[in-house]
Amino acid sequence: MDHHVSELLRSLPSKVFLPGSQRYTESLESYFSAQETLVKPACIVCPGTTADVATTLSLLLQANRLKGIGSVKFAVRSGGHACFAGSANVTDGVTIDLRDLSLIELSQDSSQVFVGTGASWGQVYRALDPLGLAIPGGRHSQVGVGGLTLGGGLSHFSGHVGLVCDNVLEYEVVLASGLIVRATQNDPEYSDLFYALRGGSNNFGIVTQFTFRTFDQGHLWGGILIHPIETHAQQLQAFYGFCADSYDPNASLIHSFGMSSERGSGFVNSVVYTKPKQDPAVVKPFTEIQPIYQNTLRELSLTTLTTEQDAFNENGLWTLANLFATAKAITPTIIAHSPFLQEAIPDLATNSNKTVVVAQLTGTWKASEDTAAVETAAMKLIDGIDREARAADMHTGYIYLNYAHVGQNVFGEGQRKERLREISRKYDPGGVFQRAVPGGFKLF
């Protein structure tokens, strides 16, 4: 047994799990993709408190200093919903499973909610729905709070409040040294860290808790529309109209099309209106398309809506996050509510009135031997789309981190990336999160 694993067992005997233990197996089987499930760490640490995380990081820092930074690898996971192998797991290293950090607690006046990074969005919605409150979050209940928020986070409420990260008031974070700090936007000591954590992923420390701003929210109007693929011309026209200047900020749409060997081909539109208004005008261009195979639109809670969405994200399959094509519109209204996007999308300075379409290509398959062929075909398709978008002068330079595939340059080049690098050097001068945490998207 490696010395650092022995030290973790000695310091956190009830929180460290070895291969063959029930908790180790359960943790691996809970990942979204088959690729992540098959990655086998030397041990899994399941901290129950922020202090446990600090102890874990301190020991891993000591081990890396002893053997050389990067020699002892570790990974950090919240919901484990990222797809590619090693995104939140690590072979022969230490995986830190944060799911026991699942606190959900309202402030005394209910204007804020404190959420542990390991909670799922389903847990958050189940706690807030009965109180008539909400925060912007995942559109599937099984997604973890930590990963979505640190990647930016699109939600059904983006038209009102921007991205998920725009609604964080405070981060509780454990730095590489084991120091626990709280970062807010106006704190003169840690305001730069607050800036970096807004869309900066796992490059600066381990966030253990978020403080979110709440808002009043009752039932919504939403559900799924399924149409045959032959309606493609009408679908694209309806999507274009949805993105127009008259965009309704209460409306949210996930516009998808693709094929399945088991279900055939078709369009699947996930439509949400954040008020319980039956058949709002913005939805009619889609509901009027005929023929229609399925229409589940109705008044429902956020909990019910996001739980139903999970049916389209089956766990345990080989998955390529980036070949089901999904389009999501980031309209000028959303951008106006998002300080993060105003800086993260490079060409907004010259054109702030355009709608940015986030295109996600998703493939799932059941046989591991098909992996190479699928990934090769997918990357060829992605490269082609990228090339055509640039040729038509329609490429924004922005890659949404939560949908990105391994190897994509999500931070781009320029002033924002340089500032993030500068903040990384300040809070992690040894480069622990750059060299010892191979998962995610790195700054260097």
C-alpha positions as a Python dict, from the first residue, in 0.01 Angstrom:
ca = {
    (1, 'M'): (0, 0, 0),
    (2, 'D'): (135, 345, -92),
    (3, 'H'): (247, 562, 197),
    (4, 'H'): (1, 842, 118),
    (5, 'V'): (-291, 597, 123),
    (6, 'S'): (-172, 467, 461),
    (7, 'E'): (-155, 824, 591),
    (8, 'L'): (-506, 897, 469),
    (9, 'L'): (-633, 581, 639),
    (10, 'R'): (-458, 678, 961),
    (11, 'S'): (-594, 1035, 960),
    (12, 'L'): (-945, 963, 827),
    (13, 'P'): (-1007, 595, 907),
    (14, 'S'): (-1385, 607, 853),
    (15, 'K'): (-1364, 815, 534),
    (16, 'V'): (-1117, 620, 318),
    (17, 'F'): (-1232, 321, 117),
    (18, 'L'): (-1019, 63, -62),
    (19, 'P'): (-1097, -157, -364),
    (20, 'G'): (-1341, -431, -274),
    (21, 'S'): (-1526, -231, -10),
    (22, 'Q'): (-1896, -161, -56),
    (23, 'R'): (-1856, 218, -52),
    (24, 'Y'): (-1572, 205, -308),
    (25, 'T'): (-1788, -2, -545),
    (26, 'E'): (-2095, 217, -491),
    (27, 'S'): (-1897, 530, -568),
    (28, 'L'): (-1765, 391, -897),
    (29, 'E'): (-2105, 261, -1004),
    (30, 'S'): (-2266, 602, -944),
    (31, 'Y'): (-2079, 777, -1227),
    (32, 'F'): (-2282, 882, -1528),
    (33, 'S'): (-2060, 729, -1799),
    (34, 'A'): (-1917, 380, -1834),
    (35, 'Q'): (-1575, 532, -1903),
    (36, 'E'): (-1559, 683, -1555),
    (37, 'T'): (-1692, 370, -1387),
    (38, 'L'): (-1402, 166, -1525),
    (39, 'V'): (-1133, 401, -1387),
    (40, 'K'): (-995, 240, -1070),
    (41, 'P'): (-832, 465, -806),
    (42, 'A'): (-608, 331, -530),
    (43, 'C'): (-863, 458, -279),
    (44, 'I'): (-1170, 679, -255),
    (45, 'V'): (-1199, 943, 17),
    (46, 'C'): (-1552, 1044, 117),
    (47, 'P'): (-1514, 1352, 339),
    (48, 'G'): (-1804, 1443, 562),
    (49, 'T'): (-1689, 1793, 651),
    (50, 'T'): (-1484, 2075, 505),
    (51, 'A'): (-1220, 1993, 768),
    (52, 'D'): (-1196, 1640, 622),
    (53, 'V'): (-1131, 1791, 279),
    (54, 'A'): (-860, 2015, 428),
    (55, 'T'): (-694, 1716, 594),
    (56, 'T'): (-707, 1520, 268),
    (57, 'L'): (-555, 1802, 64),
    (58, 'S'): (-283, 1867, 322),
    (59, 'L'): (-175, 1502, 312),
    (60, 'L'): (-182, 1492, -69),
    (61, 'L'): (26, 1811, -82),
    (62, 'Q'): (284, 1656, 151),
    (63, 'A'): (299, 1343, -64),
    (64, 'N'): (343, 1549, -380),
    (65, 'R'): (615, 1762, -225),
    (66, 'L'): (798, 1452, -111),
    (67, 'K'): (789, 1278, -449),
    (68, 'G'): (755, 1580, -680),
    (69, 'I'): (443, 1777, -767),
    (70, 'G'): (228, 1565, -994),
    (71, 'S'): (362, 1231, -878),
    (72, 'V'): (60, 1158, -656),
    (73, 'K'): (-251, 1209, -867),
    (74, 'F'): (-595, 1283, -731),
    (75, 'A'): (-941, 1362, -866),
    (76, 'V'): (-1239, 1552, -730),
    (77, 'R'): (-1602, 1464, -798),
    (78, 'S'): (-1942, 1600, -708),
    (79, 'G'): (-2223, 1436, -905),
    (80, 'G'): (-1985, 1254, -1141),
    (81, 'H'): (-2180, 1361, -1449),
    (82, 'A'): (-1884, 1457, -1671),
    (83, 'C'): (-1842, 1196, -1942),
    (84, 'F'): (-1483, 1139, -2043),
    (85, 'A'): (-1258, 898, -1853),
    (86, 'G'): (-1054, 1073, -1586),
    (87, 'S'): (-1266, 1386, -1574),
    (88, 'A'): (-1355, 1322, -1209),
    (89, 'N'): (-1175, 996, -1134),
    (90, 'V'): (-812, 883, -1152),
    (91, 'T'): (-634, 554, -1214),
    (92, 'D'): (-422, 436, -917),
    (93, 'G'): (-458, 773, -747),
    (94, 'V'): (-694, 919, -487),
    (95, 'T'): (-1049, 1011, -581),
    (96, 'I'): (-1222, 1257, -348),
    (97, 'D'): (-1597, 1189, -356),
    (98, 'L'): (-1776, 1497, -219),
    (99, 'R'): (-2132, 1363, -220),
    (100, 'D'): (-2153, 1354, 161),
    (101, 'L'): (-2114, 1733, 159),
    (102, 'S'): (-2482, 1774, 78),
    (103, 'L'): (-2603, 2040, 321),
    (104, 'I'): (-2903, 2246, 204),
    (105, 'E'): (-2988, 2520, 452),
    (106, 'L'): (-3177, 2848, 416),
    (107, 'S'): (-3068, 3175, 571),
    (108, 'Q'): (-3297, 3316, 838),
    (109, 'D'): (-3472, 3550, 594),
    (110, 'S'): (-3479, 3285, 314),
    (111, 'S'): (-3298, 3517, 73),
    (112, 'Q'): (-2998, 3284, 55),
    (113, 'V'): (-2941, 2911, 61),
    (114, 'F'): (-2621, 2733, 162),
    (115, 'V'): (-2560, 2425, -53),
    (116, 'G'): (-2292, 2162, -15),
    (117, 'T'): (-2098, 2095, -332),
    (118, 'G'): (-2185, 1725, -326),
    (119, 'A'): (-2561, 1774, -332),
    (120, 'S'): (-2755, 1689, -646),
    (121, 'W'): (-2986, 1942, -806),
    (122, 'G'): (-3273, 1706, -735),
    (123, 'Q'): (-3199, 1730, -364),
    (124, 'V'): (-3191, 2110, -388),
    (125, 'Y'): (-3524, 2131, -572),
    (126, 'R'): (-3693, 1888, -331),
    (127, 'A'): (-3587, 2111, -42),
    (128, 'L'): (-3689, 2445, -200),
    (129, 'D'): (-4003, 2353, -401),
    (130, 'P'): (-4234, 2319, -97),
    (131, 'L'): (-4121, 2665, 19),
    (132, 'G'): (-4201, 2836, -311),
    (133, 'L'): (-3834, 2913, -367),
    (134, 'A'): (-3571, 2824, -626),
    (135, 'I'): (-3220, 2888, -744),
    (136, 'P'): (-3092, 2841, -1100),
    (137, 'G'): (-2950, 2494, -1141),
    (138, 'G'): (-2930, 2174, -1339),
    (139, 'R'): (-3199, 2070, -1585),
    (140, 'H'): (-3155, 1708, -1479),
    (141, 'S'): (-3202, 1613, -1115),
    (142, 'Q'): (-2906, 1374, -1096),
    (143, 'V'): (-2645, 1637, -1192),
    (144, 'G'): (-2420, 1753, -907),
    (145, 'V'): (-2417, 2110, -778),
    (146, 'G'): (-2037, 2146, -776),
    (147, 'G'): (-1945, 2064, -1133),
    (148, 'L'): (-2231, 2249, -1300),
    (149, 'T'): (-2176, 2566, -1098),
    (150, 'L'): (-1799, 2578, -1142),
    (151, 'G'): (-1839, 2532, -1518),
    (152, 'G'): (-2080, 2825, -1552),
    (153, 'G'): (-2416, 2653, -1554),
    (154, 'L'): (-2702, 2710, -1797),
    (155, 'S'): (-3047, 2669, -1643),
    (156, 'H'): (-3416, 2715, -1716),
    (157, 'F'): (-3394, 3051, -1538),
    (158, 'S'): (-3104, 3200, -1735),
    (159, 'G'): (-3334, 3452, -1904),
    (160, 'H'): (-3400, 3610, -1565),
    (161, 'V'): (-3085, 3561, -1359),
    (162, 'G'): (-2799, 3468, -1593),
    (163, 'L'): (-2594, 3154, -1543),
    (164, 'V'): (-2580, 2951, -1223),
    (165, 'C'): (-2239, 3094, -1133),
    (166, 'D'): (-2378, 3448, -1160),
    (167, 'N'): (-2599, 3370, -861),
    (168, 'V'): (-2327, 3254, -623),
    (169, 'L'): (-2271, 3501, -340),
    (170, 'E'): (-1993, 3312, -163),
    (171, 'Y'): (-1766, 3014, -216),
    (172, 'E'): (-1621, 2811, 68),
    (173, 'V'): (-1303, 2664, -76),
    (174, 'V'): (-1010, 2458, 44),
    (175, 'L'): (-685, 2566, -118),
    (176, 'A'): (-403, 2331, -214),
    (177, 'S'): (-231, 2407, 119),
    (178, 'G'): (-535, 2289, 315),
    (179, 'L'): (-630, 2645, 412),
    (180, 'I'): (-1008, 2702, 424),
    (181, 'V'): (-1122, 3041, 292),
    (182, 'R'): (-1449, 3210, 197),
    (183, 'A'): (-1450, 3415, -120),
    (184, 'T'): (-1702, 3689, -202),
    (185, 'Q'): (-1712, 3943, -481),
    (186, 'N'): (-1647, 4244, -257),
    (187, 'D'): (-1395, 4087, -21),
    (188, 'P'): (-1067, 4278, -73),
    (189, 'E'): (-865, 3969, 17),
    (190, 'Y'): (-1034, 3703, -194),
    (191, 'S'): (-1234, 3888, -462),
    (192, 'D'): (-988, 3764, -726),
    (193, 'L'): (-1049, 3405, -618),
    (194, 'F'): (-1424, 3467, -640),
    (195, 'Y'): (-1373, 3589, -996),
    (196, 'A'): (-1169, 3281, -1088),
    (197, 'L'): (-1413, 3029, -941),
    (198, 'R'): (-1692, 3172, -1155),
    (199, 'G'): (-1653, 2933, -1447),
    (200, 'G'): (-1293, 2838, -1358),
    (201, 'S'): (-1369, 2473, -1279),
    (202, 'N'): (-1128, 2273, -1057),
    (203, 'N'): (-817, 2484, -1111),
    (204, 'F'): (-799, 2676, -782),
    (205, 'G'): (-904, 2452, -496),
    (206, 'I'): (-1189, 2232, -380),
    (207, 'V'): (-1513, 2421, -330),
    (208, 'T'): (-1705, 2263, -42),
    (209, 'Q'): (-2004, 2496, -16),
    (210, 'F'): (-2186, 2760, -220),
    (211, 'T'): (-2410, 3042, -99),
    (212, 'F'): (-2678, 3112, -361),
    (213, 'R'): (-2927, 3394, -396),
    (214, 'T'): (-3284, 3257, -391),
    (215, 'F'): (-3594, 3383, -571),
    (216, 'D'): (-3968, 3311, -549),
    (217, 'Q'): (-4079, 3029, -777),
    (218, 'G'): (-4396, 2824, -798),
    (219, 'H'): (-4499, 2571, -1060),
    (220, 'L'): (-4388, 2593, -1423),
    (221, 'W'): (-4535, 2493, -1758),
    (222, 'G'): (-4322, 2238, -1936),
    (223, 'G'): (-4250, 1894, -2068),
    (224, 'I'): (-4139, 1715, -2383),
    (225, 'L'): (-4245, 1739, -2748),
    (226, 'I'): (-4141, 1460, -2986),
    (227, 'H'): (-4180, 1496, -3364),
    (228, 'P'): (-4063, 1290, -3664),
    (229, 'I'): (-3737, 1388, -3830),
    (230, 'E'): (-3930, 1483, -4146),
    (231, 'T'): (-4043, 1802, -3969),
    (232, 'H'): (-3686, 1939, -3976),
    (233, 'A'): (-3766, 2249, -4185),
    (234, 'Q'): (-4046, 2355, -3951),
    (235, 'Q'): (-3831, 2275, -3647),
    (236, 'L'): (-3543, 2495, -3758),
    (237, 'Q'): (-3780, 2779, -3842),
    (238, 'A'): (-3942, 2750, -3497),
    (239, 'F'): (-3600, 2747, -3331),
    (240, 'Y'): (-3496, 3056, -3526),
    (241, 'G'): (-3811, 3233, -3412),
    (242, 'F'): (-3748, 3132, -3051),
    (243, 'C'): (-3405, 3300, -3065),
    (244, 'A'): (-3536, 3622, -3220),
    (245, 'D'): (-3522, 3968, -3066),
    (246, 'S'): (-3867, 3917, -2913),
    (247, 'Y'): (-3725, 3640, -2692),
    (248, 'D'): (-3941, 3570, -2386),
    (249, 'P'): (-3715, 3552, -2077),
    (250, 'N'): (-3957, 3307, -1913),
    (251, 'A'): (-3894, 3054, -2189),
    (252, 'S'): (-3630, 2781, -2193),
    (253, 'L'): (-3574, 2536, -2476),
    (254, 'I'): (-3347, 2238, -2535),
    (255, 'H'): (-3385, 2169, -2906),
    (256, 'S'): (-3259, 1822, -2999),
    (257, 'F'): (-3256, 1587, -3294),
    (258, 'G'): (-3087, 1259, -3364),
    (259, 'M'): (-3131, 887, -3402),
    (260, 'S'): (-3129, 577, -3188),
    (261, 'S'): (-3100, 217, -3303),
    (262, 'E'): (-3378, 133, -3057),
    (263, 'R'): (-3608, 438, -3090),
    (264, 'G'): (-3549, 559, -3446),
    (265, 'S'): (-3491, 922, -3541),
    (266, 'G'): (-3674, 1238, -3446),
    (267, 'F'): (-3683, 1576, -3277),
    (268, 'V'): (-3708, 1603, -2899),
    (269, 'N'): (-3781, 1948, -2762),
    (270, 'S'): (-3764, 2006, -2388),
    (271, 'V'): (-3980, 2313, -2339),
    (272, 'V'): (-4009, 2506, -2013),
    (273, 'Y'): (-4198, 2824, -1928),
    (274, 'T'): (-4105, 2944, -1582),
    (275, 'K'): (-4460, 3057, -1500),
    (276, 'P'): (-4762, 2824, -1486),
    (277, 'K'): (-4911, 2974, -1802),
    (278, 'Q'): (-5083, 2720, -2023),
    (279, 'D'): (-4972, 2718, -2389),
    (280, 'P'): (-4768, 3040, -2388),
    (281, 'A'): (-4725, 3202, -2728),
    (282, 'V'): (-4352, 3126, -2746),
    (283, 'V'): (-4425, 2752, -2740),
    (284, 'K'): (-4697, 2746, -3009),
    (285, 'P'): (-4461, 2731, -3312),
    (286, 'F'): (-4347, 2392, -3175),
    (287, 'T'): (-4682, 2254, -3059),
    (288, 'E'): (-4842, 2342, -3393),
    (289, 'I'): (-4594, 2126, -3588),
    (290, 'Q'): (-4766, 1809, -3708),
    (291, 'P'): (-4754, 1518, -3682),
    (292, 'I'): (-4655, 1501, -3315),
    (293, 'Y'): (-4564, 1173, -3146),
    (294, 'Q'): (-4572, 1290, -2786),
    (295, 'N'): (-4671, 1603, -2593),
    (296, 'T'): (-4627, 1602, -2214),
    (297, 'L'): (-4657, 1981, -2163),
    (298, 'R'): (-4845, 2063, -1843),
    (299, 'E'): (-4817, 2251, -1515),
    (300, 'L'): (-4564, 2083, -1285),
    (301, 'S'): (-4299, 2143, -1021),
    (302, 'L'): (-3930, 2191, -1090),
    (303, 'T'): (-3864, 1865, -902),
    (304, 'T'): (-4099, 1667, -1127),
    (305, 'L'): (-3968, 1832, -1442),
    (306, 'T'): (-3600, 1764, -1378),
    (307, 'T'): (-3667, 1407, -1260),
    (308, 'E'): (-3849, 1332, -1586),
    (309, 'Q'): (-3553, 1472, -1781),
    (310, 'D'): (-3330, 1205, -1627),
    (311, 'A'): (-3497, 948, -1853),
    (312, 'F'): (-3299, 1097, -2144),
    (313, 'N'): (-2968, 1055, -1955),
    (314, 'E'): (-2931, 687, -1869),
    (315, 'N'): (-2636, 608, -1643),
    (316, 'G'): (-2374, 345, -1722),
    (317, 'L'): (-2347, 382, -2101),
    (318, 'W'): (-2038, 471, -2299),
    (319, 'T'): (-2091, 839, -2355),
    (320, 'L'): (-1950, 1118, -2563),
    (321, 'A'): (-2050, 1453, -2421),
    (322, 'N'): (-1987, 1642, -2718),
    (323, 'L'): (-2448, 1167, -3166),
    (324, 'F'): (-2747, 1337, -3060),
    (325, 'A'): (-2739, 1706, -3153),
    (326, 'T'): (-2878, 1959, -2907),
    (327, 'A'): (-2901, 2335, -2951),
    (328, 'K'): (-2949, 2582, -2668),
    (329, 'A'): (-2983, 2953, -2727),
    (330, 'I'): (-2791, 3210, -2523),
    (331, 'T'): (-2983, 3522, -2617),
    (332, 'P'): (-2881, 3884, -2558),
    (333, 'T'): (-3128, 3885, -2267),
    (334, 'I'): (-2941, 3600, -2097),
    (335, 'I'): (-2605, 3764, -2166),
    (336, 'A'): (-2730, 4092, -2016),
    (337, 'H'): (-2798, 3907, -1690),
    (338, 'S'): (-2462, 3727, -1687),
    (339, 'P'): (-2141, 3910, -1593),
    (340, 'F'): (-1962, 3580, -1651),
    (341, 'L'): (-2074, 3547, -2014),
    (342, 'Q'): (-2002, 3912, -2085),
    (343, 'E'): (-1635, 3836, -2030),
    (344, 'A'): (-1620, 3471, -2134),
    (345, 'I'): (-1755, 3520, -2488),
    (346, 'P'): (-1467, 3691, -2668),
    (347, 'D'): (-1645, 3876, -2950),
    (348, 'L'): (-1922, 4036, -2744),
    (349, 'A'): (-1728, 4361, -2741),
    (350, 'T'): (-1794, 4402, -3113),
    (351, 'N'): (-2139, 4244, -3133),
    (352, 'S'): (-2344, 4232, -2814),
    (353, 'N'): (-2681, 4181, -2985),
    (354, 'K'): (-2628, 3837, -3131),
    (355, 'T'): (-2778, 3513, -3003),
    (356, 'V'): (-2515, 3251, -2929),
    (357, 'V'): (-2622, 2891, -2994),
    (358, 'V'): (-2452, 2626, -2782),
    (359, 'A'): (-2441, 2305, -2986),
    (360, 'Q'): (-2388, 1983, -2794),
    (361, 'L'): (-2323, 1655, -2970),
    (362, 'T'): (-2396, 1351, -2755),
    (363, 'G'): (-2343, 987, -2841),
    (364, 'T'): (-2404, 678, -2630),
    (365, 'W'): (-2311, 318, -2706),
    (366, 'K'): (-2308, -10, -2520),
    (367, 'A'): (-1993, -189, -2644),
    (368, 'S'): (-1649, -63, -2540),
    (369, 'E'): (-1493, -187, -2864),
    (370, 'D'): (-1692, 79, -3051),
    (371, 'T'): (-1533, 363, -2856),
    (372, 'A'): (-1252, 449, -3097),
    (373, 'A'): (-1479, 454, -3402),
    (374, 'V'): (-1740, 670, -3229),
    (375, 'E'): (-1489, 921, -3096),
    (376, 'T'): (-1313, 948, -3433),
    (377, 'A'): (-1640, 1011, -3616),
    (378, 'A'): (-1757, 1259, -3353),
    (379, 'M'): (-1438, 1464, -3354),
    (380, 'K'): (-1446, 1473, -3734),
    (381, 'L'): (-1800, 1610, -3715),
    (382, 'I'): (-1710, 1864, -3444),
    (383, 'D'): (-1408, 1984, -3640),
    (384, 'G'): (-1624, 2023, -3950),
    (385, 'I'): (-1886, 2227, -3767),
    (386, 'D'): (-1613, 2441, -3613),
    (387, 'R'): (-1450, 2499, -3951),
    (388, 'E'): (-1776, 2592, -4123),
    (389, 'A'): (-1874, 2829, -3840),
    (390, 'R'): (-1542, 3011, -3866),
    (391, 'A'): (-1567, 3031, -4244),
    (392, 'A'): (-1912, 3190, -4211),
    (393, 'D'): (-1782, 3430, -3944),
    (394, 'M'): (-2028, 3282, -3693),
    (395, 'H'): (-1785, 3128, -3443),
    (396, 'T'): (-1789, 3314, -3109),
    (397, 'G'): (-1475, 3156, -2964),
    (398, 'Y'): (-1674, 3042, -2660),
    (399, 'I'): (-1685, 2675, -2561),
    (400, 'Y'): (-1929, 2597, -2279),
    (401, 'L'): (-1716, 2405, -2030),
    (402, 'N'): (-1989, 2173, -1904),
    (403, 'Y'): (-2047, 2035, -2255),
    (404, 'A'): (-1684, 2033, -2369),
    (405, 'H'): (-1491, 1724, -2471),
    (406, 'V'): (-1143, 1643, -2347),
    (407, 'G'): (-880, 1844, -2534),
    (408, 'Q'): (-1102, 2139, -2623),
    (409, 'N'): (-960, 2477, -2527),
    (410, 'V'): (-1245, 2599, -2307),
    (411, 'F'): (-1053, 2899, -2169),
    (412, 'G'): (-938, 3021, -2510),
    (413, 'E'): (-655, 3273, -2526),
    (414, 'G'): (-642, 3633, -2418),
    (415, 'Q'): (-683, 3852, -2113),
    (416, 'R'): (-928, 3631, -1925),
    (417, 'K'): (-707, 3324, -1946),
    (418, 'E'): (-400, 3522, -1843),
    (419, 'R'): (-585, 3658, -1542),
    (420, 'L'): (-697, 3309, -1444),
    (421, 'R'): (-337, 3188, -1472),
    (422, 'E'): (-220, 3473, -1252),
    (423, 'I'): (-479, 3385, -985),
    (424, 'S'): (-382, 3018, -1008),
    (425, 'R'): (-18, 3104, -938),
    (426, 'K'): (-122, 3313, -637),
    (427, 'Y'): (-340, 3052, -465),
    (428, 'D'): (-167, 2737, -589),
    (429, 'P'): (197, 2841, -637),
    (430, 'G'): (313, 2480, -656),
    (431, 'G'): (73, 2401, -938),
    (432, 'V'): (-92, 2115, -749),
    (433, 'F'): (-427, 2152, -925),
    (434, 'Q'): (-253, 2183, -1263),
    (435, 'R'): (-17, 1887, -1236),
    (436, 'A'): (-160, 1652, -972),
    (437, 'V'): (-526, 1680, -1080),
    (438, 'P'): (-532, 1560, -1442),
    (439, 'G'): (-911, 1573, -1475),
    (440, 'G'): (-1104, 1867, -1613),
    (441, 'F'): (-966, 2153, -1818),
    (442, 'K'): (-631, 2301, -1722),
    (443, 'L'): (-496, 2655, -1750),
    (444, 'F'): (-135, 2563, -1830),
}
